[in-house]
Amino acid sequence: MPETGVVRGVRMGSGLSGHLDPFTAAKQVAEQAAADLDGSQGVDLCLLFASAHHARVLGGLGEIIAKTLSPRRLVGVTTESVIGGRVELERQPGVSLLAASLPGVRLHGFDEALLGPADPANPEQVAVVGGAIGASDDLRCTLVFADAFSVPVLNTLPGLCAARRRDRDGRPIGSIFGGVVSGGRGPGQNALLIDGVVKRSGAVGVSIAGPVRVDTVVSQGCRPIGPNLLVTRSKRNVVFELGGRPAVEVVREVVESLDERGREQVKRGLFVGRVVNEYKERFGRGDFLIRNVAGADEATGAIALGDSVRTGQTVRLHVRDAATADEDLALLLDAQKLHARPAGALLVTCNGRGSGLFGRPGHDAQAVSRAFAPERAGEERAKGGAPIEPAGGSVPLAGMFGAGEIGPVGDESFLHGFSACVALFRDPAP
């Protein structure tokens, strides 16, 4: 069984089953998670993910989880593909579970009916959302899973982000993390579960506050090309000028300066990263919010992006392929090794990744597992050969393939595409 990675108080367990009978699968994942937890003092939170094959019985799966583990909070959604340990069950029947024992932690469940529309500039509306999600001075993370057919996620996220409280330096407290449910192809086909209540639309979530640390990794899987560029004329999502010159002309120059490999990457898609925090002296990995280039107009010299951009913002062109996506995720996970080994991980990855991008299933789950695998002793390393990793992974991990991923870049959270987002749960620093 996977190791639990416990330091002091936070303990987690995970389970994955591809059994064709969904109720048997639910029982199996509950038993696997219980074995990981190994007699922990109560289960506080369960996150349940079921493939679209099991949408009609999600409530029944939740009942089995609740009966076996008796969690204080249970959140579940259907998804195109489920993730557990080092395995990604792509478009196959599957159930995965992440269970957590979080001593002293407060859990505040909610659904979209409590949120309502919120203009970030309207204090009254923001206060309503803050109360709905349980915003507090010790908020660590708000997990939210939304149905794209009924929730305007792009318009909802700014209100959620604004609803968080601020610390003494004015920075928001806690992160917003989650994904867009991908189990259905039309309205009413997704299923969402919150504490025994099944919904066919909307959103469900839980806020986590108190003695736990939640770190997030957002790998947008892109490599920057060319120099930083200043937007000098734009309107909504259309950029007319970069550095005082027609945007199309500037883009063409950057592409023509690339080597053969770079030009091949551009053929697979060109992206623009806009700087999230213009007050930083230098911009590097993780400072850019990546958006696709949707089109270009030679007549006007303009390019259209998949998001709005303002005149005066700094942008940089990016490319994406399997190699850069692999490198980006590995580097971001390497940085997390500076901290204590996590007790568990929640992975939300794009349904455009997996074997479609990497040519094989399991890439992102295996990358997380590999990053936190225990160091082998010097004597073992000297023997040579490839070490055999435990089949379940090095830390308890579960998650889903999303139709959009929600995670922070800087202090704000955004809706991403083609990204891998990881939430890592640890004990708080002593």
Short mmCIF file of N, CA and C in Angstrom, two decimals, residues 1-14 32-47 69 71-72 97-105 107 208 211-213 341-345 395-397 424-428:
data_model
loop_
_atom_site.label_atom_id
_atom_site.label_comp_id
_atom_site.label_asym_id
_atom_site.label_seq_id
_atom_site.Cartn_x
_atom_site.Cartn_y
_atom_site.Cartn_z
N MET A 1 0.84 -1.20 0.00
CA MET A 1 0.00 0.00 0.00
C MET A 1 0.88 1.25 0.00
N PRO A 2 0.38 2.39 -0.50
CA PRO A 2 1.16 3.62 -0.51
C PRO A 2 1.51 4.06 0.90
N GLU A 3 2.64 4.73 1.03
CA GLU A 3 3.03 5.27 2.31
C GLU A 3 2.22 6.52 2.59
N THR A 4 2.01 6.84 3.86
CA THR A 4 1.14 7.95 4.21
C THR A 4 1.87 9.26 4.36
N GLY A 5 3.17 9.27 4.50
CA GLY A 5 3.92 10.50 4.56
C GLY A 5 3.54 11.39 5.73
N VAL A 6 3.25 10.82 6.87
CA VAL A 6 2.80 11.58 8.03
C VAL A 6 3.98 12.22 8.75
N VAL A 7 3.80 13.45 9.18
CA VAL A 7 4.82 14.10 9.99
C VAL A 7 4.33 14.22 11.42
N ARG A 8 3.24 14.96 11.64
CA ARG A 8 2.73 15.12 12.99
C ARG A 8 1.24 14.83 13.09
N GLY A 9 0.41 15.63 12.43
CA GLY A 9 -1.02 15.46 12.62
C GLY A 9 -1.81 15.11 11.38
N VAL A 10 -1.51 15.74 10.27
CA VAL A 10 -2.28 15.50 9.05
C VAL A 10 -1.95 14.12 8.49
N ARG A 11 -3.01 13.35 8.25
CA ARG A 11 -2.83 12.03 7.65
C ARG A 11 -3.81 11.88 6.50
N MET A 12 -3.37 11.20 5.45
CA MET A 12 -4.22 11.04 4.28
C MET A 12 -4.10 9.64 3.72
N GLY A 13 -5.14 9.23 3.02
CA GLY A 13 -5.15 7.93 2.35
C GLY A 13 -5.86 8.07 1.03
N SER A 14 -5.53 7.19 0.10
CA SER A 14 -6.18 7.24 -1.21
C SER A 14 -6.53 5.84 -1.68
N GLN A 32 -9.09 0.83 0.80
CA GLN A 32 -7.71 1.20 0.54
C GLN A 32 -7.32 2.46 1.31
N ALA A 33 -8.21 3.46 1.29
CA ALA A 33 -7.92 4.70 2.00
C ALA A 33 -7.85 4.47 3.50
N ALA A 34 -8.73 3.61 4.02
CA ALA A 34 -8.72 3.30 5.45
C ALA A 34 -7.41 2.62 5.84
N ALA A 35 -6.91 1.74 4.97
CA ALA A 35 -5.64 1.08 5.25
C ALA A 35 -4.49 2.08 5.28
N ASP A 36 -4.50 3.06 4.39
CA ASP A 36 -3.49 4.11 4.41
C ASP A 36 -3.53 4.89 5.71
N LEU A 37 -4.75 5.22 6.14
CA LEU A 37 -4.91 6.02 7.35
C LEU A 37 -4.55 5.24 8.60
N ASP A 38 -4.70 3.93 8.55
CA ASP A 38 -4.20 3.04 9.59
C ASP A 38 -4.62 3.47 10.99
N GLY A 39 -5.94 3.59 11.17
CA GLY A 39 -6.45 3.86 12.51
C GLY A 39 -6.34 5.29 12.97
N SER A 40 -6.27 6.24 12.03
CA SER A 40 -6.20 7.65 12.42
C SER A 40 -7.46 8.03 13.20
N GLN A 41 -7.33 9.09 13.98
CA GLN A 41 -8.42 9.52 14.84
C GLN A 41 -9.51 10.20 14.03
N GLY A 42 -10.29 9.43 13.32
CA GLY A 42 -11.42 9.96 12.57
C GLY A 42 -11.05 10.48 11.20
N VAL A 43 -11.96 10.37 10.25
CA VAL A 43 -11.78 10.91 8.91
C VAL A 43 -12.58 12.20 8.81
N ASP A 44 -11.94 13.25 8.40
CA ASP A 44 -12.59 14.56 8.35
C ASP A 44 -13.10 14.91 6.96
N LEU A 45 -12.34 14.59 5.93
CA LEU A 45 -12.72 15.00 4.59
C LEU A 45 -12.48 13.87 3.60
N CYS A 46 -13.46 13.66 2.73
CA CYS A 46 -13.31 12.72 1.62
C CYS A 46 -13.62 13.44 0.32
N LEU A 47 -12.75 13.24 -0.67
CA LEU A 47 -12.95 13.76 -2.02
C LEU A 47 -13.11 12.56 -2.94
N LEU A 69 -16.23 5.19 6.13
CA LEU A 69 -15.25 6.09 6.71
C LEU A 69 -15.84 7.16 7.62
N PRO A 71 -16.89 10.35 7.17
CA PRO A 71 -16.22 11.65 7.13
C PRO A 71 -17.14 12.78 7.57
N ARG A 72 -16.56 13.84 8.10
CA ARG A 72 -17.34 15.02 8.45
C ARG A 72 -17.86 15.72 7.19
N LEU A 97 -10.51 8.00 -4.62
CA LEU A 97 -10.88 8.64 -3.36
C LEU A 97 -9.64 9.18 -2.66
N LEU A 98 -9.77 10.38 -2.11
CA LEU A 98 -8.75 10.95 -1.23
C LEU A 98 -9.41 11.23 0.10
N ALA A 99 -8.91 10.60 1.15
CA ALA A 99 -9.49 10.76 2.49
C ALA A 99 -8.45 11.38 3.40
N ALA A 100 -8.89 12.28 4.27
CA ALA A 100 -7.95 13.01 5.12
C ALA A 100 -8.41 13.06 6.57
N SER A 101 -7.46 12.85 7.45
CA SER A 101 -7.65 13.10 8.88
C SER A 101 -6.93 14.41 9.18
N LEU A 102 -7.70 15.42 9.58
CA LEU A 102 -7.17 16.78 9.75
C LEU A 102 -7.51 17.29 11.15
N PRO A 103 -6.76 16.88 12.16
CA PRO A 103 -7.08 17.27 13.53
C PRO A 103 -7.12 18.78 13.72
N GLY A 104 -8.21 19.26 14.29
CA GLY A 104 -8.34 20.68 14.60
C GLY A 104 -8.73 21.55 13.44
N VAL A 105 -8.88 20.97 12.25
CA VAL A 105 -9.19 21.76 11.06
C VAL A 105 -10.70 21.96 10.93
N LEU A 107 -13.92 22.62 8.45
CA LEU A 107 -14.32 22.36 7.07
C LEU A 107 -15.68 22.99 6.83
N ILE A 208 -11.09 24.88 3.73
CA ILE A 208 -10.27 24.21 4.74
C ILE A 208 -9.53 25.28 5.52
N PRO A 211 -5.16 24.29 11.39
CA PRO A 211 -3.79 23.75 11.44
C PRO A 211 -3.47 22.74 10.34
N VAL A 212 -3.35 23.22 9.11
CA VAL A 212 -2.91 22.41 7.98
C VAL A 212 -2.27 23.37 6.99
N ARG A 213 -1.32 22.88 6.24
CA ARG A 213 -0.69 23.69 5.19
C ARG A 213 -1.08 23.11 3.85
N ARG A 341 7.85 16.44 3.25
CA ARG A 341 7.11 15.55 2.35
C ARG A 341 5.62 15.64 2.66
N PRO A 342 4.78 15.82 1.64
CA PRO A 342 3.35 15.99 1.90
C PRO A 342 2.70 14.72 2.43
N ALA A 343 1.60 14.93 3.15
CA ALA A 343 0.82 13.80 3.62
C ALA A 343 -0.05 13.23 2.52
N GLY A 344 -0.35 14.04 1.50
CA GLY A 344 -1.18 13.59 0.40
C GLY A 344 -1.29 14.66 -0.66
N ALA A 345 -1.85 14.30 -1.80
CA ALA A 345 -1.93 15.23 -2.92
C ALA A 345 -3.24 15.06 -3.67
N VAL A 395 3.07 8.95 -2.28
CA VAL A 395 2.17 9.62 -1.34
C VAL A 395 0.74 9.35 -1.77
N PRO A 396 -0.20 9.32 -0.84
CA PRO A 396 -1.60 9.15 -1.24
C PRO A 396 -2.01 10.26 -2.20
N LEU A 397 -2.57 9.88 -3.33
CA LEU A 397 -2.93 10.85 -4.37
C LEU A 397 -4.21 10.41 -5.05
N LEU A 424 -0.98 20.16 -2.38
CA LEU A 424 -0.20 19.31 -1.49
C LEU A 424 -0.55 19.65 -0.04
N PHE A 425 -0.92 18.64 0.73
CA PHE A 425 -1.37 18.83 2.11
C PHE A 425 -0.25 18.42 3.06
N ARG A 426 0.09 19.32 3.96
CA ARG A 426 1.17 19.08 4.93
C ARG A 426 0.74 19.55 6.30
N ASP A 427 1.52 19.15 7.30
CA ASP A 427 1.35 19.75 8.62
C ASP A 427 1.84 21.18 8.58
N PRO A 428 1.26 22.06 9.38
CA PRO A 428 1.74 23.43 9.39
C PRO A 428 3.16 23.51 9.94
#
